[in-house]
PDB file of C-alpha atoms in Angstrom:
ATOM      1  CA  MET A   7      50.390  85.525 106.601  1.00  0.00           C
ATOM      2  CA  THR A   8      53.864  85.425 108.076  1.00  0.00           C
ATOM      3  CA  ILE A   9      56.821  86.961 106.371  1.00  0.00           C
ATOM      4  CA  ARG A  10      60.105  85.138 106.723  1.00  0.00           C
ATOM      5  CA  PRO A  11      63.279  87.170 106.398  1.00  0.00           C
ATOM      6  CA  SER A  12      65.694  86.174 103.687  1.00  0.00           C
ATOM      7  CA  TYR A  13      69.124  85.225 104.973  1.00  0.00           C
ATOM      8  CA  GLY A  14      70.612  84.660 101.535  1.00  0.00           C
ATOM      9  CA  ILE A  15      73.249  87.326 102.013  1.00  0.00           C
ATOM     10  CA  LEU A  16      74.392  85.845 105.306  1.00  0.00           C
ATOM     11  CA  ARG A  17      74.349  82.337 103.922  1.00  0.00           C
ATOM     12  CA  ASP A  18      76.559  83.289 100.952  1.00  0.00           C
ATOM     13  CA  MET A  19      79.198  84.993 103.094  1.00  0.00           C
ATOM     14  CA  PRO A  20      82.178  82.761 103.920  1.00  0.00           C
ATOM     15  CA  THR A  21      82.629  81.957 107.567  1.00  0.00           C
ATOM     16  CA  PRO A  22      85.812  83.356 109.052  1.00  0.00           C
ATOM     17  CA  LYS A  23      88.664  80.923 109.455  1.00  0.00           C
ATOM     18  CA  LEU A  24      90.553  81.991 112.535  1.00  0.00           C
ATOM     19  CA  ARG A  25      94.136  81.103 113.314  1.00  0.00           C
ATOM     20  CA  PRO A  26      96.156  82.146 116.367  1.00  0.00           C
ATOM     21  CA  THR A  27      99.122  84.386 115.675  1.00  0.00           C
ATOM     22  CA  LEU A  28     101.471  86.745 117.490  1.00  0.00           C
ATOM     23  CA  VAL A  29     101.120  90.480 116.875  1.00  0.00           C
ATOM     24  CA  GLU A  30     102.966  93.499 118.238  1.00  0.00           C
ATOM     25  CA  ASN A  31     101.665  94.654 121.605  1.00  0.00           C
ATOM     26  CA  PRO A  32     100.139  98.142 121.213  1.00  0.00           C
ATOM     27  CA  TYR A  33     100.752  98.805 124.931  1.00  0.00           C
ATOM     28  CA  PHE A  34     104.422  97.791 124.881  1.00  0.00           C
ATOM     29  CA  SER A  35     106.570 100.420 126.580  1.00  0.00           C
ATOM     30  CA  ARG A  36     110.165 100.852 125.454  1.00  0.00           C
ATOM     31  CA  ALA A  37     110.875 102.670 128.687  1.00  0.00           C
ATOM     32  CA  HIS A  38     110.650  99.371 130.587  1.00  0.00           C
ATOM     33  CA  PRO A  39     112.367  96.055 129.873  1.00  0.00           C
ATOM     34  CA  PRO A  40     110.244  93.403 128.181  1.00  0.00           C
ATOM     35  CA  ASP A  41     108.909  90.822 130.635  1.00  0.00           C
ATOM     36  CA  VAL A  42     105.653  89.073 131.512  1.00  0.00           C
ATOM     37  CA  THR A  43     103.894  92.352 132.376  1.00  0.00           C
ATOM     38  CA  ASN A  44     105.350  94.215 129.364  1.00  0.00           C
ATOM     39  CA  PRO A  45     105.485  91.737 126.433  1.00  0.00           C
ATOM     40  CA  ARG A  46     106.634  92.772 122.955  1.00  0.00           C
ATOM     41  CA  THR A  47     104.086  90.511 121.267  1.00  0.00           C
ATOM     42  CA  ILE A  48     100.686  89.233 122.321  1.00  0.00           C
ATOM     43  CA  PRO A  49      98.560  86.384 120.976  1.00  0.00           C
ATOM     44  CA  ALA A  50      95.663  87.326 118.711  1.00  0.00           C
ATOM     45  CA  MET A  51      93.252  85.600 116.369  1.00  0.00           C
ATOM     46  CA  MET A  52      93.648  86.352 112.656  1.00  0.00           C
ATOM     47  CA  ASP A  53      91.062  85.722 109.949  1.00  0.00           C
ATOM     48  CA  ILE A  54      93.063  84.144 107.135  1.00  0.00           C
ATOM     49  CA  ARG A  55      90.223  84.780 104.685  1.00  0.00           C
ATOM     50  CA  GLU A  56      90.419  88.544 105.225  1.00  0.00           C
ATOM     51  CA  SER A  57      92.383  89.032 102.017  1.00  0.00           C
ATOM     52  CA  ALA A  58      94.216  87.020  99.418  1.00  0.00           C
ATOM     53  CA  ILE A  59      97.541  88.082 100.920  1.00  0.00           C
ATOM     54  CA  THR A  60      96.698  86.751 104.387  1.00  0.00           C
ATOM     55  CA  THR A  61      95.467  83.501 102.844  1.00  0.00           C
ATOM     56  CA  LEU A  62      98.665  83.056 100.825  1.00  0.00           C
ATOM     57  CA  ALA A  63     100.785  83.941 103.868  1.00  0.00           C
ATOM     58  CA  ALA A  64      98.894  81.480 106.076  1.00  0.00           C
ATOM     59  CA  ARG A  65      99.501  78.723 103.515  1.00  0.00           C
ATOM     60  CA  GLY A  66     103.216  79.498 103.510  1.00  0.00           C
ATOM     61  CA  VAL A  67     103.277  80.744  99.921  1.00  0.00           C
ATOM     62  CA  LEU A  68     104.521  84.247 100.881  1.00  0.00           C
ATOM     63  CA  ASP A  69     107.377  85.084 103.240  1.00  0.00           C
ATOM     64  CA  ALA A  70     107.482  87.984 105.710  1.00  0.00           C
ATOM     65  CA  ALA A  71     109.141  90.450 103.313  1.00  0.00           C
ATOM     66  CA  GLN A  72     106.571  89.727 100.610  1.00  0.00           C
ATOM     67  CA  VAL A  73     103.710  90.235 103.074  1.00  0.00           C
ATOM     68  CA  ALA A  74     105.271  93.503 104.246  1.00  0.00           C
ATOM     69  CA  ALA A  75     105.611  94.687 100.628  1.00  0.00           C
ATOM     70  CA  ALA A  76     101.985  93.736  99.910  1.00  0.00           C
ATOM     71  CA  THR A  77     100.819  95.603 103.020  1.00  0.00           C
ATOM     72  CA  HIS A  78     102.886  98.649 102.057  1.00  0.00           C
ATOM     73  CA  PHE A  79     101.439  98.558  98.528  1.00  0.00           C
ATOM     74  CA  ARG A  80      97.915  98.220  99.900  1.00  0.00           C
ATOM     75  CA  ALA A  81      98.415 101.243 102.172  1.00  0.00           C
ATOM     76  CA  ARG A  82      99.549 103.350  99.194  1.00  0.00           C
ATOM     77  CA  TRP A  83      96.668 102.048  97.085  1.00  0.00           C
ATOM     78  CA  GLU A  84      94.111 102.916  99.766  1.00  0.00           C
ATOM     79  CA  SER A  85      95.577 106.363 100.404  1.00  0.00           C
ATOM     80  CA  MET A  86      95.073 107.087  96.704  1.00  0.00           C
ATOM     81  CA  GLY A  87      91.417 106.255  97.192  1.00  0.00           C
ATOM     82  CA  GLY A  88      91.526 102.946  95.373  1.00  0.00           C
ATOM     83  CA  LYS A  89      91.521 103.816  91.685  1.00  0.00           C
ATOM     84  CA  GLY A  90      92.778 107.392  92.114  1.00  0.00           C
ATOM     85  CA  ALA A  91      91.707 110.845  93.179  1.00  0.00           C
ATOM     86  CA  SER A  92      87.996 111.571  93.251  1.00  0.00           C
ATOM     87  CA  ALA A  93      86.299 114.159  91.071  1.00  0.00           C
ATOM     88  CA  ILE A  94      85.618 117.649  92.397  1.00  0.00           C
ATOM     89  CA  ASP A  95      82.061 118.958  92.546  1.00  0.00           C
ATOM     90  CA  TYR A  96      82.476 122.657  91.748  1.00  0.00           C
ATOM     91  CA  GLY A  97      78.721 123.225  91.972  1.00  0.00           C
ATOM     92  CA  ARG A  98      78.530 122.220  95.630  1.00  0.00           C
ATOM     93  CA  GLU A  99      77.833 125.084  97.981  1.00  0.00           C
ATOM     94  CA  HIS A 100      80.012 125.515 101.031  1.00  0.00           C
ATOM     95  CA  VAL A 101      77.868 125.809 104.128  1.00  0.00           C
ATOM     96  CA  ASP A 102      78.627 128.026 107.154  1.00  0.00           C
ATOM     97  CA  GLY A 103      81.707 129.567 105.591  1.00  0.00           C
ATOM     98  CA  GLY A 104      83.442 126.228 105.141  1.00  0.00           C
ATOM     99  CA  LYS A 105      86.554 126.105 103.037  1.00  0.00           C
ATOM    100  CA  ALA A 106      86.678 124.425  99.696  1.00  0.00           C
ATOM    101  CA  ARG A 107      88.122 120.947  99.938  1.00  0.00           C
ATOM    102  CA  ASP A 108      91.605 120.559  98.569  1.00  0.00           C
ATOM    103  CA  PRO A 109      91.153 118.450  95.423  1.00  0.00           C
ATOM    104  CA  ILE A 110      94.105 116.219  96.196  1.00  0.00           C
ATOM    105  CA  THR A 111      96.145 115.988  99.360  1.00  0.00           C
ATOM    106  CA  GLU A 112      99.907 115.775  99.655  1.00  0.00           C
ATOM    107  CA  ARG A 113      99.525 112.228 100.972  1.00  0.00           C
ATOM    108  CA  GLN A 114      97.675 111.241  97.802  1.00  0.00           C
ATOM    109  CA  VAL A 115     100.341 112.882  95.638  1.00  0.00           C
ATOM    110  CA  ASN A 116     103.112 110.993  97.431  1.00  0.00           C
ATOM    111  CA  ALA A 117     101.172 107.728  97.188  1.00  0.00           C
ATOM    112  CA  GLY A 118     100.630 108.335  93.467  1.00  0.00           C
ATOM    113  CA  LYS A 119     104.340 108.927  92.934  1.00  0.00           C
ATOM    114  CA  GLU A 120     105.167 105.749  94.864  1.00  0.00           C
ATOM    115  CA  LEU A 121     102.680 103.725  92.816  1.00  0.00           C
ATOM    116  CA  ALA A 122     104.152 105.204  89.621  1.00  0.00           C
ATOM    117  CA  ARG A 123     107.577 103.953  90.752  1.00  0.00           C
ATOM    118  CA  CYS A 124     106.039 100.522  91.317  1.00  0.00           C
ATOM    119  CA  ARG A 125     104.477 100.506  87.857  1.00  0.00           C
ATOM    120  CA  ALA A 126     107.782 101.534  86.262  1.00  0.00           C
ATOM    121  CA  LEU A 127     109.590  98.747  88.118  1.00  0.00           C
ATOM    122  CA  LEU A 128     107.053  95.972  87.528  1.00  0.00           C
ATOM    123  CA  GLY A 129     105.641  96.838  84.124  1.00  0.00           C
ATOM    124  CA  ALA A 130     101.987  97.131  83.191  1.00  0.00           C
ATOM    125  CA  ARG A 131     101.081  93.434  83.386  1.00  0.00           C
ATOM    126  CA  MET A 132     102.692  92.649  86.758  1.00  0.00           C
ATOM    127  CA  TYR A 133     101.492  95.956  88.217  1.00  0.00           C
ATOM    128  CA  GLY A 134      97.961  94.993  87.177  1.00  0.00           C
ATOM    129  CA  LEU A 135      98.291  91.671  88.974  1.00  0.00           C
ATOM    130  CA  VAL A 136      99.711  93.242  92.146  1.00  0.00           C
ATOM    131  CA  SER A 137      97.076  95.975  92.191  1.00  0.00           C
ATOM    132  CA  ALA A 138      94.269  93.453  91.685  1.00  0.00           C
ATOM    133  CA  VAL A 139      95.458  91.111  94.446  1.00  0.00           C
ATOM    134  CA  CYS A 140      97.071  93.484  96.963  1.00  0.00           C
ATOM    135  CA  GLY A 141      95.161  96.686  96.259  1.00  0.00           C
ATOM    136  CA  GLU A 142      91.672  95.556  95.327  1.00  0.00           C
ATOM    137  CA  GLY A 143      91.744  92.335  97.348  1.00  0.00           C
ATOM    138  CA  PHE A 144      90.840  89.849  94.621  1.00  0.00           C
ATOM    139  CA  ALA A 145      91.750  86.224  95.157  1.00  0.00           C
ATOM    140  CA  LEU A 146      93.631  84.423  92.412  1.00  0.00           C
ATOM    141  CA  THR A 147      90.629  82.119  91.989  1.00  0.00           C
ATOM    142  CA  GLU A 148      88.470  85.157  91.181  1.00  0.00           C
ATOM    143  CA  ILE A 149      90.854  86.384  88.492  1.00  0.00           C
ATOM    144  CA  PHE A 150      91.961  83.137  86.850  1.00  0.00           C
ATOM    145  CA  ALA A 151      89.771  80.150  86.033  1.00  0.00           C
ATOM    146  CA  ARG A 152      92.319  77.387  85.452  1.00  0.00           C
ATOM    147  CA  LYS A 153      94.728  75.983  88.002  1.00  0.00           C
ATOM    148  CA  ARG A 154      97.781  76.388  85.784  1.00  0.00           C
ATOM    149  CA  GLU A 155      96.984  80.100  85.341  1.00  0.00           C
ATOM    150  CA  ARG A 156      96.606  80.506  89.106  1.00  0.00           C
ATOM    151  CA  LEU A 157      99.934  78.793  89.811  1.00  0.00           C
ATOM    152  CA  THR A 158     101.701  80.950  87.230  1.00  0.00           C
ATOM    153  CA  ALA A 159     100.045  84.078  88.646  1.00  0.00           C
ATOM    154  CA  ALA A 160     101.124  83.099  92.174  1.00  0.00           C
ATOM    155  CA  ASP A 161     104.724  82.748  90.962  1.00  0.00           C
ATOM    156  CA  CYS A 162     104.531  86.123  89.195  1.00  0.00           C
ATOM    157  CA  LEU A 163     102.988  87.697  92.306  1.00  0.00           C
ATOM    158  CA  ARG A 164     105.819  86.364  94.484  1.00  0.00           C
ATOM    159  CA  MET A 165     108.438  87.697  92.071  1.00  0.00           C
ATOM    160  CA  SER A 166     106.717  91.093  91.895  1.00  0.00           C
ATOM    161  CA  LEU A 167     106.456  91.319  95.692  1.00  0.00           C
ATOM    162  CA  ASP A 168     110.166  90.413  95.943  1.00  0.00           C
ATOM    163  CA  ASP A 169     110.947  93.310  93.600  1.00  0.00           C
ATOM    164  CA  LEU A 170     108.773  95.682  95.626  1.00  0.00           C
ATOM    165  CA  ALA A 171     110.344  94.520  98.886  1.00  0.00           C
ATOM    166  CA  GLU A 172     113.761  95.227  97.412  1.00  0.00           C
ATOM    167  CA  LEU A 173     112.583  98.644  96.194  1.00  0.00           C
ATOM    168  CA  TRP A 174     111.336  99.572  99.672  1.00  0.00           C
ATOM    169  CA  ARG A 175     114.327  97.899 101.408  1.00  0.00           C
ATOM    170  CA  MET A 176     112.176  95.282 103.128  1.00  0.00           C
ATOM    171  CA  ALA A 177     113.843  92.279 101.546  1.00  0.00           C
ATOM    172  CA  THR A 178     115.225  89.644 103.825  1.00  0.00           C
ATOM    173  CA  ARG A 179     118.752  88.456 103.186  1.00  0.00           C
ATOM    174  CA  ARG A 180     118.910  85.110 101.425  1.00  0.00           C
TER     175      ARG A 180
END
């Protein structure tokens, strides 16, 4: 009797769709002038299916300021731990004289304040859309079933990201 492994999980995963792009060179030195040996940007391959934001940017739906605002929002969302601060286990024993963990860090507090500013600016409905797409990484096809709903949501997402880019002074001049 031979046992065959199940590759159902691998089969269901989408294959990456790679596209060449230019990214900032991590080894760029400002002490030397940019040239062939010290380039500002280098070519790299980007998976456009990594998130809904990269997919929308690759299709030309989002501009650079909107992508920067979405990335900034995502960083704040992730520093909050996704949905918020985690619960504290007061019953846990500290081993080897370890200190008790601070329940919430200053970084999380600042991120929470920034997200509260975003919610006040956008309102509950638009903030929910931005947090679902930018923070949690849902695609518009996962949230909305009909095409008209997806197109409306994409328009609302673009407007919300424009507002956030203006809030964080990332907006490009039009």
